[in-house]
Amino acid sequence: MKFLKTLSVAGAVAALPTLALAQDAASPSTEEFVWIMNTLLFLVGGFLVFWMAAGFAMLEGGLVRSKNVTMQMTKNIALFSLAALAYWAFGYNLMYPLGSWAVEGVLSGVFGPGVLEAVGVTLADADDAAYASTGSDFFFQLMFCAATASIVSGALAERIKLWPFLIFVVILTGIIYPLQASWKWGGGFLDEAGFLDFAGSTVVHSVGGWAALAGALILGPRLGKYKDGRVNPMPGSNLALATLGTFILWMGWFGFNGGSQLAMGTVGDIADVSRIFANTNAAAAAGAVAALILTQVMYGKVDLTMVLNGCLAGLVSITAEPLTPSLGMASLIGAIGGVIVVFGVPFLDKLKIDDVVGAIPVHLFAGIWGTIAVVLTNSDASLGTQLYSIVVVGVFTLVAAGVVWFILKATVGIRVSEEAEIQGLDTSELGMEAYPDFTKG
Amino acid sequence: MKFLKTLSVAGAVAALPTLALAQDAASPSTEEFVWIMNTLLFLVGGFLVFWMAAGFAMLEGGLVRSKNVTMQMTKNIALFSLAALAYWAFGYNLMYPLGSWAVEGVLSGVFGPGVLEAVGVTLADADDAAYASTGSDFFFQLMFCAATASIVSGALAERIKLWPFLIFVVILTGIIYPLQASWKWGGGFLDEAGFLDFAGSTVVHSVGGWAALAGALILGPRLGKYKDGRVNPMPGSNLALATLGTFILWMGWFGFNGGSQLAMGTVGDIADVSRIFANTNAAAAAGAVAALILTQVMYGKVDLTMVLNGCLAGLVSITAEPLTPSLGMASLIGAIGGVIVVFGVPFLDKLKIDDVVGAIPVHLFAGIWGTIAVVLTNSDASLGTQLYSIVVVGVFTLVAAGVVWFILKATVGIRVSEEAEIQGLDTSELGMEAYPDFTKG
Amino acid sequence: MKFLKTLSVAGAVAALPTLALAQDAASPSTEEFVWIMNTLLFLVGGFLVFWMAAGFAMLEGGLVRSKNVTMQMTKNIALFSLAALAYWAFGYNLMYPLGSWAVEGVLSGVFGPGVLEAVGVTLADADDAAYASTGSDFFFQLMFCAATASIVSGALAERIKLWPFLIFVVILTGIIYPLQASWKWGGGFLDEAGFLDFAGSTVVHSVGGWAALAGALILGPRLGKYKDGRVNPMPGSNLALATLGTFILWMGWFGFNGGSQLAMGTVGDIADVSRIFANTNAAAAAGAVAALILTQVMYGKVDLTMVLNGCLAGLVSITAEPLTPSLGMASLIGAIGGVIVVFGVPFLDKLKIDDVVGAIPVHLFAGIWGTIAVVLTNSDASLGTQLYSIVVVGVFTLVAAGVVWFILKATVGIRVSEEAEIQGLDTSELGMEAYPDFTKG
């Protein structure tokens, strides 16, 4: 008699009913199959979007100066961790109100923490027998929420205090993000109005961008960034790391957009996921190429950081509608995203809004463009509704985030001292250099 | 007539029976479906756990000084490669004795290399028709074995000789790890005693930790680490890399724990995998947050390396039972892991045990905690059996590893010369700097 | 009534027919199931091969000197982006001629851009009802095409101009690669002759290698590399990054080889994918170990860059036939790849061919070896046909690439000025340092 390899692991006890079931039914039912495949999509999509947290960390760590890298790493791992806890504690149920809206269609009546289905749940007992496991949905949605906070950390780098930033993250990921996301993805009033935002050019990226903009306005630019009417470049300390971060984000975006199909248990659904993968890749490539050519033409030489941001802007641009465009149209939408970044970065500098990594052009400007671009290929979209929704989400996020930033500024303060900023946050705030063996002097 | 794209690739020849089969049966049988999905889980889980090898390399490369980075990279890629060969040559069949125990329940009678199923195997001819492909199981299990060795390399960094370390790795991954793993996962006496260790807080992590502890005791601390009653900090050279390593490990852990469900072909199994993903993430986040808050409170400033290790300790803590806890309980278990690390690191320093990256607190201390914590949420677990198993595995690994380290020390020597250590292993042992353009002086 | 979580996202509208279908048929048909699983294999395999683009970037970025890192990053993200667009615009349909060959079996008659299936396609309307979605196939195949260009960028680093290199990339990925790939994978004359190349030791890796060789010959070595009859070592600036790149490539290779099974909807197919994963890992490990031991024996010390390249050569070696070998034979094939690299690198230096990262030994020499090694384990392979195909592809690529390089050299020039090369391409060509805070003096 053959020994069952590894099957004696605790978890495999749960597998035994599997085998029993295997003898019960000749074939898996379509309901079971679809449920299993949809759940698998959320799990694979979810770990890909998780990976974007590392991408943001590396991108930002590469674009800040070496004296602020330990702080940027600390902020990134802390913000993801706090987002995970906040989204569990309030966010998830706030975002998916489970049918009960306290203020009809606007505010959820459910404030408790997220709860998973029972161990070894059956289809009959599943929270949603026609869809997927709650655990996989929670896991997947959580990653989107955390991405919003990652966007903010880059824009406000090199001068914001750690703890006020983290308090903001908890409010953003526990309340602001889930509340506005419920208006669309929780079946709220924007969804009812016909707003289309497939994977979140507005719901995720512009929200991160608006929150970053509010912060950047209230926090002010880095010391010496704008002096005597000139923009003082403060080059990133590690462009290899920034490039790695961009590749990580690109990879994770397949999960971000592809997973947002929310289903892959039928031929039609997985073919759509395939379209989305191909279109997402095309938009990223075109965004990078647009920035490549444009910086060569405009400045006489290619600017790598613009190429990286062009690529990311291409990704943000296709996020509101990665399904319906053709490959050519996806490339065009992404390329325009790349163009937006090349003009958006100096535009912000002209306004003396200091966005360290270019997060606002990438996530907000290209997010708006992507949301509008839905009307180009999806006949269900209405330009008016798209614009209306952009404005609603923008005003709400800008005001909500602004209020939080103001309160934080007025109470605990949000900015480090001038000495600390000049010295670098790593030694002044954390007492730990990121590259102690290398830095000059 | 349409041309069959890519289908003329050699591999696709094997796909042709597929199409034939497609006409044979109207639907896949439940047995086939479950077997395919379980196999897929091992493949996806396996490449995620593989990725942890890169995570360990980056974490350790970031936490050693720049003069030892080439050596640390060499050790990490070499240890994984040797582990892969050793596990194939002896380990796999030692771990899964295929029903024949030479010494009843303790020592396997099978010592030959691992053998895969035939090409294009049918379910009837599969090694295990009710489970999954042998190739996928081998691939998945191999990655766990290699992880054990990765844990050791971090603790003993910056002073151990390359080849004696690699000899130890071969013995650890070819014999020590598989032998003790067979007691639980090969259906041996610990499994029969009712020991529960879902994905290996004890079987993998504490084993790595005990082996590292034995090595650290016999090898002694780095020169100057403990001098005049004081602990001399030796800061890591690249905290961006260490953070990247942590994110990689976090990502890989979804495969480590989720894959250990060993099945995803039913609603119940994939819902369980989803629970595991969500709980694993919660524990990691809570471990990081616990270390974040605790270092702020205790030292007045956040310590990034503690946050990274807190996160990893949260992951180790949830590994023995990632399925049964609620999200809240998983967070609590992970948070306690984070607390353990914050106290464990200085505790080891007090004992003058020099663990360069904190591997022993993370993998051994939190591994013990995680193994005990199973009783909190799994009613099948008995505290006595958990403690008994921790002790059995601990004593065995400590003694076995200690004997090997002693023999290596007495024969070839395990420690580089004082001059080599001061100069750094990169130039003294390998003649190759990791960052030749950057390092000072 | 329970609210349908997230199901109100635009994409989920497409999921509703799913649910309808779920009530139509009791179980998914075998055709649907196989199509869905094959598509999923392409998506997962595709994002893994995408990830190799990051691996090449990090490997190359770590092996060039710090003064050329920004340029190497720029080239890598630009080449992938341009490859994506070129493969869409011409390559895909050139490679898969859809049944119409303009010159019978040699040149495709289809030159239009790639077109995806309709949104929400049904099996009956799918481009290939017996296979997988076109989108997933396009996505997967595109990644192979881009890999070819990544190989070239490493060999020619530190002296080639950006734009001529990028023009070459467009021609390589839009025309040269797809044309020769069609001879095998598009069902052309090499396929009809019985040439076997499972995942592309020849079709992908040697093509990249031949194109790099042509470029290296025409471009000439870096200034000072070969002087007074001696080889002047120019050590890479970041071996941690190079190691990361190697781990990334290793991980991506599971998709590269495993995905090339092209099917996982049956027990036989997914068992084969599992064999491939296990064999691919064994070959990589053995290649690394061979280089580890050999450099120790030959030079008295281990050479990390050789170990990394030995690992990659093991991967290239197993790529032509990762399915039929046993684990032992896969290890042997990979180990010989590792040996080839250790001798291949100094051999090229003897010929004064300057290959910055060792791309030609790894991808061309080991690619040839791997293509020949097919005959060891696959009885369908003929040594004559393998050699014939190696020569055909080699001569074609060497000539085609050579002509393009010559034209580029004669027109726009392909090499930066001596001053620019000495100063480093980052400041001279791009005006942007990769590590501005670190580099000496």
Coordinates of N, CA and C in Angstrom, one line a residue, chain A residues 27-31 33-34 37 40 44 48 51 65-66 92 96 98-99 127-128 130-131 134 137 141 184-187 191 196 198 236-240 243-244 246-248 250-251 254 261-275 277-279 281 285 288-289 292-293 296 301-305 307-308 323-324 327-328 331 435 438-440, chain C residues 1-12 14-15 18-19 21-23 25-28 32-33 35-37 39-40 43-44 47 50-51 53-54 57-58 69-70 73-74 76-78 80-82 84-85 88 114 116-123 133 135-136 138-139 142-143 162-163 166 241 244 248 429-439:
Chain A
S27 N -18.5 14.8 -11.7 CA -17.8 16.0 -12.2 C -18.1 17.2 -11.3
P28 N -17.2 18.2 -11.2 CA -17.5 19.4 -10.4 C -18.7 20.1 -11.1
S29 N -19.5 20.6 -10.3 CA -20.6 21.4 -10.8 C -20.1 22.7 -11.4
T30 N -20.8 23.3 -12.3 CA -20.4 24.6 -12.9 C -20.4 25.6 -11.7
E31 N -21.3 25.6 -10.8 CA -21.3 26.6 -9.7 C -20.0 26.4 -8.9
F33 N -17.2 25.0 -9.9 CA -16.0 25.4 -10.8 C -15.8 26.9 -10.9
V34 N -16.9 27.6 -11.1 CA -16.8 29.0 -11.3 C -16.4 29.7 -9.9
M37 N -12.6 29.0 -9.5 CA -11.8 29.8 -10.4 C -11.8 31.2 -10.0
L40 N -9.6 31.7 -7.1 CA -8.2 31.6 -7.5 C -7.7 32.9 -8.1
V44 N -4.4 34.9 -6.8 CA -3.3 35.2 -7.7 C -3.2 36.7 -7.9
L48 N -0.2 39.5 -6.5 CA 0.4 40.4 -7.4 C 0.2 41.8 -7.0
W51 N 2.4 42.7 -4.2 CA 3.8 42.9 -4.7 C 4.0 44.4 -5.0
R65 N 16.7 61.0 -1.7 CA 18.1 61.1 -1.4 C 18.5 60.1 -0.4
S66 N 19.8 59.7 -0.4 CA 20.2 58.6 0.5 C 20.0 58.9 2.0
Y92 N -13.3 47.3 5.3 CA -13.9 46.3 4.4 C -15.4 46.4 4.5
Y96 N -18.2 47.6 1.6 CA -19.2 46.7 1.1 C -20.3 46.6 2.1
L98 N -23.0 45.4 2.6 CA -23.9 44.3 2.8 C -25.4 44.6 2.8
G99 N -25.7 45.6 2.0 CA -27.1 45.9 1.8 C -27.7 46.9 2.7
D127 N -20.6 32.8 1.9 CA -21.3 34.1 1.9 C -21.9 34.4 0.6
D128 N -21.3 34.0 -0.5 CA -21.8 34.3 -1.8 C -21.6 33.1 -2.7
A130 N -22.7 32.3 -5.5 CA -22.5 32.5 -6.9 C -21.3 33.3 -7.3
Y131 N -20.3 33.4 -6.4 CA -19.3 34.3 -6.7 C -17.9 33.8 -6.3
T134 N -15.1 34.8 0.5 CA -14.9 36.1 1.2 C -13.5 36.3 1.5
D137 N -11.7 37.6 -1.5 CA -12.2 38.9 -1.8 C -11.6 40.0 -0.9
Q141 N -9.2 42.9 -2.1 CA -9.6 44.3 -2.0 C -8.7 45.1 -1.1
K184 N -18.9 53.5 -5.5 CA -18.8 52.8 -6.8 C -18.8 51.3 -6.6
W185 N -17.9 50.8 -5.9 CA -17.7 49.3 -5.9 C -18.6 48.7 -4.8
G186 N -19.1 49.5 -3.9 CA -20.1 48.9 -2.9 C -21.5 49.1 -3.4
G187 N -21.7 49.5 -4.6 CA -23.0 49.7 -5.2 C -23.7 51.0 -4.8
D191 N -22.1 54.3 -8.6 CA -22.4 53.1 -9.4 C -23.8 53.2 -10.0
L196 N -18.2 54.4 -14.6 CA -17.4 53.2 -14.9 C -16.0 53.5 -14.5
F198 N -13.2 50.5 -14.0 CA -12.9 49.1 -14.0 C -12.1 48.7 -12.8
G236 N 17.3 61.5 -7.3 CA 17.1 60.3 -6.5 C 18.5 59.6 -6.3
S237 N 18.6 58.8 -5.2 CA 19.9 58.3 -4.9 C 20.1 56.9 -5.5
N238 N 19.1 56.3 -6.1 CA 19.4 54.9 -6.6 C 18.4 54.6 -7.7
L239 N 18.8 54.9 -8.9 CA 17.9 54.7 -10.1 C 17.7 53.2 -10.4
A240 N 18.7 52.4 -10.0 CA 18.5 51.0 -10.3 C 17.3 50.5 -9.4
T243 N 14.1 51.7 -10.9 CA 13.7 50.9 -12.0 C 13.1 49.6 -11.6
L244 N 13.7 49.0 -10.6 CA 13.2 47.7 -10.1 C 11.8 48.0 -9.6
T246 N 9.6 50.1 -10.6 CA 8.7 50.3 -11.7 C 8.4 48.9 -12.3
F247 N 9.4 48.1 -12.5 CA 9.1 46.7 -13.0 C 8.1 45.9 -12.1
I248 N 8.4 46.1 -10.8 CA 7.5 45.4 -9.8 C 6.1 45.9 -9.9
W250 N 4.7 47.3 -12.5 CA 4.2 46.8 -13.8 C 3.6 45.4 -13.7
M251 N 4.5 44.5 -13.1 CA 4.1 43.1 -12.9 C 2.8 43.0 -12.0
F254 N -0.8 43.5 -13.5 CA -1.5 42.5 -14.2 C -2.6 41.9 -13.2
Q261 N -11.4 41.9 -13.2 CA -12.5 41.2 -14.0 C -13.4 40.5 -13.0
L262 N -12.8 40.1 -11.9 CA -13.6 39.5 -10.8 C -14.1 38.1 -11.1
A263 N -13.7 37.5 -12.2 CA -14.2 36.2 -12.6 C -13.4 35.6 -13.7
M264 N -13.1 34.3 -13.5 CA -12.4 33.7 -14.7 C -12.9 32.2 -14.8
G265 N -14.1 32.0 -14.4 CA -14.6 30.6 -14.5 C -15.3 30.3 -15.8
T266 N -15.4 31.2 -16.7 CA -16.0 30.9 -18.0 C -15.0 31.3 -19.1
V267 N -15.2 30.8 -20.3 CA -14.4 31.1 -21.4 C -14.4 32.6 -21.6
G268 N -15.6 33.2 -21.5 CA -15.7 34.7 -21.8 C -14.9 35.5 -20.7
D269 N -15.0 35.1 -19.5 CA -14.3 35.8 -18.4 C -12.8 35.7 -18.5
I270 N -12.3 34.5 -18.8 CA -10.8 34.4 -18.8 C -10.3 34.9 -20.1
A271 N -11.0 34.9 -21.1 CA -10.6 35.6 -22.3 C -10.5 37.1 -22.1
D272 N -11.5 37.6 -21.3 CA -11.4 39.0 -20.9 C -10.2 39.3 -20.1
V273 N -9.9 38.5 -19.1 CA -8.7 38.7 -18.3 C -7.5 38.7 -19.2
S274 N -7.5 37.9 -20.2 CA -6.4 37.9 -21.2 C -6.3 39.2 -21.9
R275 N -7.4 39.7 -22.4 CA -7.4 41.0 -23.1 C -6.8 42.0 -22.1
F277 N -4.8 41.7 -19.6 CA -3.3 41.5 -19.4 C -2.6 42.2 -20.6
A278 N -3.1 41.8 -21.8 CA -2.4 42.3 -23.0 C -2.5 43.8 -23.1
N279 N -3.7 44.4 -22.8 CA -3.9 45.8 -22.9 C -3.1 46.6 -21.9
N281 N -0.3 45.7 -20.5 CA 1.1 45.7 -20.9 C 1.3 46.7 -22.1
A285 N 3.8 50.0 -21.9 CA 4.9 50.1 -22.9 C 4.8 51.4 -23.6
A288 N 5.8 54.4 -21.5 CA 7.2 54.5 -21.4 C 7.8 55.1 -22.7
V289 N 7.4 54.6 -23.8 CA 7.9 55.0 -25.1 C 7.6 56.5 -25.4
L292 N 9.9 58.5 -23.4 CA 11.3 58.3 -23.9 C 11.5 59.2 -25.1
I293 N 10.5 59.2 -26.0 CA 10.7 60.1 -27.2 C 10.5 61.5 -26.9
Q296 N 13.5 63.1 -25.2 CA 14.6 63.2 -26.2 C 14.3 64.5 -27.0
K301 N 17.8 64.9 -24.5 CA 18.3 63.6 -24.0 C 17.2 62.9 -23.2
V302 N 17.3 61.6 -23.1 CA 16.2 60.9 -22.5 C 16.4 61.0 -20.9
D303 N 15.2 61.1 -20.3 CA 15.2 61.2 -18.8 C 14.6 59.9 -18.3
L304 N 15.5 59.1 -17.6 CA 15.0 57.8 -17.1 C 13.9 58.0 -16.1
T305 N 13.9 58.9 -15.2 CA 12.8 59.0 -14.2 C 11.5 59.3 -14.9
V307 N 10.8 58.3 -18.0 CA 10.4 57.0 -18.7 C 9.7 56.1 -17.6
L308 N 10.3 56.0 -16.5 CA 9.7 55.2 -15.4 C 8.3 55.7 -15.1
L323 N -10.4 46.7 -20.5 CA -11.0 45.5 -21.2 C -11.4 45.9 -22.6
T324 N -12.2 47.0 -22.8 CA -12.8 47.2 -24.1 C -11.8 47.7 -25.2
L327 N -5.7 46.6 -28.7 CA -4.3 46.8 -28.4 C -3.8 48.2 -28.8
G328 N -4.2 48.6 -30.0 CA -3.8 49.9 -30.5 C -4.3 51.0 -29.7
S331 N -2.6 51.2 -26.4 CA -1.3 51.8 -26.6 C -1.5 53.4 -26.6
Y435 N 22.5 53.4 4.1 CA 23.7 53.0 3.5 C 24.9 53.5 4.2
F438 N 28.5 53.7 2.6 CA 28.7 54.3 1.3 C 28.7 55.8 1.2
T439 N 27.8 56.4 2.0 CA 27.5 57.8 1.8 C 28.8 58.7 2.0
K440 N 28.8 59.7 1.2 CA 30.0 60.6 1.2 C 30.1 61.4 2.5
Chain C
M1 N -31.7 40.5 2.3 CA -31.0 40.1 1.0 C -29.6 40.6 1.1
K2 N -28.7 39.7 0.7 CA -27.3 40.0 0.8 C -26.8 40.8 -0.4
F3 N -26.0 41.7 -0.2 CA -25.4 42.6 -1.2 C -24.3 41.8 -1.9
L4 N -24.2 41.9 -3.2 CA -23.2 41.2 -4.0 C -21.9 42.0 -3.9
K5 N -20.9 41.6 -3.1 CA -19.7 42.3 -2.9 C -19.0 42.5 -4.2
T6 N -18.5 43.7 -4.4 CA -17.7 44.1 -5.6 C -18.3 43.8 -6.9
L7 N -19.4 43.1 -6.9 CA -19.9 42.6 -8.2 C -20.5 43.8 -9.0
S8 N -20.5 44.9 -8.4 CA -21.0 46.0 -9.2 C -19.9 46.7 -10.0
V9 N -18.7 46.3 -9.9 CA -17.6 46.8 -10.8 C -18.0 46.6 -12.2
A10 N -17.6 47.5 -13.1 CA -17.9 47.4 -14.5 C -17.6 46.0 -15.0
G11 N -16.4 45.5 -14.7 CA -16.0 44.2 -15.3 C -16.9 43.1 -14.9
A12 N -17.5 43.3 -13.7 CA -18.4 42.2 -13.2 C -19.7 42.0 -14.0
A14 N -19.7 41.6 -16.9 CA -19.4 40.5 -17.8 C -19.5 39.2 -17.0
A15 N -19.5 39.2 -15.7 CA -19.5 38.0 -14.9 C -20.9 37.5 -14.8
T18 N -21.8 34.5 -16.7 CA -21.3 33.4 -15.9 C -22.3 32.7 -15.1
L19 N -23.0 33.5 -14.3 CA -23.9 33.0 -13.3 C -25.1 32.4 -14.1
L21 N -24.9 31.1 -17.0 CA -24.4 29.9 -17.6 C -24.4 28.8 -16.5
A22 N -24.0 29.2 -15.3 CA -24.0 28.3 -14.2 C -25.3 27.5 -14.0
Q23 N -26.3 28.2 -14.4 CA -27.6 27.5 -14.3 C -27.9 26.7 -15.5
A25 N -25.7 24.8 -17.5 CA -25.0 23.5 -17.6 C -24.6 23.0 -16.2
A26 N -24.8 21.7 -16.0 CA -24.5 21.2 -14.7 C -23.0 21.2 -14.4
S27 N -22.2 21.0 -15.4 CA -20.8 21.0 -15.2 C -20.1 21.7 -16.4
P28 N -18.9 22.2 -16.2 CA -18.2 22.8 -17.4 C -17.8 21.7 -18.3
E32 N -14.4 23.5 -22.5 CA -14.3 24.8 -21.8 C -13.2 24.7 -20.7
F33 N -13.2 23.6 -20.0 CA -12.3 23.5 -18.9 C -10.8 23.5 -19.5
W35 N -9.7 24.8 -22.2 CA -9.5 26.1 -22.8 C -9.2 27.1 -21.7
I36 N -9.9 27.0 -20.6 CA -9.7 27.9 -19.5 C -8.4 27.7 -18.8
M37 N -8.1 26.4 -18.6 CA -6.8 26.1 -17.9 C -5.6 26.4 -18.8
T39 N -5.5 28.8 -21.0 CA -5.4 30.2 -20.9 C -4.7 30.7 -19.6
L40 N -5.2 30.1 -18.6 CA -4.6 30.4 -17.3 C -3.1 30.2 -17.2
L43 N -1.4 33.0 -18.9 CA -1.4 34.2 -18.1 C -0.3 34.2 -17.0
V44 N -0.3 33.1 -16.2 CA 0.6 32.9 -15.1 C 2.1 32.8 -15.7
F47 N 3.2 36.3 -16.9 CA 3.7 37.3 -16.0 C 5.0 36.9 -15.4
F50 N 7.4 37.9 -18.1 CA 7.6 39.3 -18.0 C 8.6 39.7 -16.9
W51 N 8.5 39.1 -15.8 CA 9.4 39.3 -14.7 C 10.8 39.2 -15.0
A53 N 12.2 40.4 -17.5 CA 12.7 41.7 -18.0 C 13.3 42.4 -16.9
A54 N 12.7 42.3 -15.7 CA 13.3 43.0 -14.5 C 14.6 42.2 -14.1
A57 N 17.4 43.4 -16.3 CA 17.7 44.8 -16.0 C 18.6 44.8 -14.7
M58 N 18.2 44.0 -13.7 CA 19.0 44.0 -12.5 C 20.3 43.3 -12.6
V69 N 25.0 52.9 -15.1 CA 23.8 52.2 -14.6 C 22.5 52.8 -15.1
T70 N 22.5 54.2 -15.1 CA 21.3 54.8 -15.5 C 21.0 54.4 -17.0
M73 N 19.7 50.9 -17.2 CA 18.2 50.8 -16.8 C 17.4 51.4 -17.9
T74 N 17.8 52.5 -18.5 CA 17.0 53.1 -19.6 C 16.9 52.1 -20.7
N76 N 17.0 48.9 -20.7 CA 16.2 47.8 -20.4 C 14.7 48.0 -20.4
I77 N 14.3 49.1 -19.8 CA 12.9 49.4 -19.8 C 12.4 49.9 -21.2
A78 N 13.3 50.6 -21.9 CA 12.9 51.0 -23.2 C 12.9 49.8 -24.2
F80 N 12.2 46.7 -23.6 CA 11.0 45.9 -23.3 C 9.8 46.6 -23.9
S81 N 9.7 47.9 -23.7 CA 8.5 48.6 -24.1 C 8.4 48.6 -25.6
L82 N 9.6 48.9 -26.3 CA 9.6 48.9 -27.8 C 9.3 47.5 -28.3
A84 N 7.4 45.3 -27.0 CA 6.0 45.0 -26.8 C 5.2 45.7 -28.0
L85 N 5.6 46.9 -28.3 CA 4.9 47.5 -29.4 C 5.3 46.9 -30.8
W88 N 3.6 43.6 -31.3 CA 2.2 43.8 -31.6 C 2.0 44.3 -33.0
G114 N -1.3 42.6 -34.3 CA -2.1 41.6 -33.5 C -3.5 42.1 -33.1
L116 N -7.0 41.0 -30.8 CA -7.5 40.2 -29.8 C -8.9 39.7 -30.1
E117 N -9.3 38.7 -29.5 CA -10.7 38.2 -29.6 C -11.7 39.3 -29.0
A118 N -12.9 39.2 -29.4 CA -13.9 40.1 -28.9 C -14.1 40.0 -27.4
V119 N -14.6 41.1 -26.8 CA -14.9 41.0 -25.3 C -15.9 40.0 -25.1
G120 N -15.7 39.2 -24.0 CA -16.7 38.2 -23.6 C -16.9 37.1 -24.7
V121 N -15.8 36.7 -25.4 CA -16.0 35.8 -26.5 C -16.5 34.4 -25.9
T122 N -17.2 33.8 -26.8 CA -17.7 32.4 -26.4 C -16.7 31.4 -27.1
L123 N -16.8 30.2 -26.6 CA -15.9 29.1 -27.2 C -16.2 29.0 -28.7
S133 N -7.1 31.4 -25.2 CA -7.5 32.7 -25.8 C -6.3 33.3 -26.5
G135 N -5.6 36.4 -26.6 CA -5.0 37.4 -25.7 C -3.9 36.8 -24.9
S136 N -4.2 35.7 -24.3 CA -3.2 35.0 -23.4 C -2.0 34.5 -24.2
F138 N -0.9 35.8 -27.1 CA -0.2 37.0 -27.5 C 0.7 37.5 -26.3
F139 N 0.1 37.6 -25.2 CA 0.8 38.1 -24.0 C 2.0 37.2 -23.6
L142 N 4.8 37.3 -26.5 CA 5.4 38.6 -26.5 C 6.6 38.7 -25.6
M143 N 6.4 38.0 -24.4 CA 7.5 38.0 -23.4 C 8.7 37.3 -23.9
L162 N 22.4 54.9 -27.2 CA 21.0 54.5 -26.9 C 20.1 54.3 -28.1
W163 N 20.0 55.3 -28.9 CA 19.0 55.2 -30.0 C 19.3 54.2 -31.1
L166 N 18.2 51.0 -29.7 CA 16.8 50.8 -29.7 C 16.2 50.6 -31.1
L241 N 22.7 43.4 -6.6 CA 21.7 43.6 -7.7 C 21.8 42.5 -8.7
L244 N 20.2 39.4 -7.3 CA 18.8 39.6 -7.4 C 18.3 39.3 -8.8
I248 N 15.6 36.5 -10.0 CA 14.4 36.9 -10.7 C 14.3 36.0 -12.0
E429 N 25.7 60.9 -21.7 CA 24.6 60.8 -22.7 C 23.3 61.2 -22.1
L430 N 23.1 61.0 -20.8 CA 21.8 61.2 -20.1 C 21.8 62.3 -19.1
G431 N 23.0 62.7 -18.7 CA 23.0 63.8 -17.7 C 22.4 63.4 -16.4
M432 N 22.5 62.1 -16.0 CA 21.8 61.7 -14.8 C 22.6 60.5 -14.2
E433 N 23.1 60.7 -13.0 CA 23.8 59.6 -12.3 C 22.8 58.6 -11.7
A434 N 23.2 57.4 -11.6 CA 22.3 56.4 -11.0 C 22.4 56.4 -9.5
Y435 N 23.6 56.7 -9.0 CA 23.9 56.7 -7.6 C 24.6 58.0 -7.2
P436 N 24.0 59.2 -7.4 CA 24.7 60.5 -7.2 C 25.2 60.7 -5.8
D437 N 24.7 60.0 -4.8 CA 25.1 60.3 -3.4 C 26.3 59.4 -3.0
F438 N 26.7 58.4 -3.9 CA 27.6 57.4 -3.4 C 29.0 57.4 -4.1
T439 N 28.9 57.7 -5.4 CA 30.1 57.4 -6.2 C 31.3 58.2 -5.8

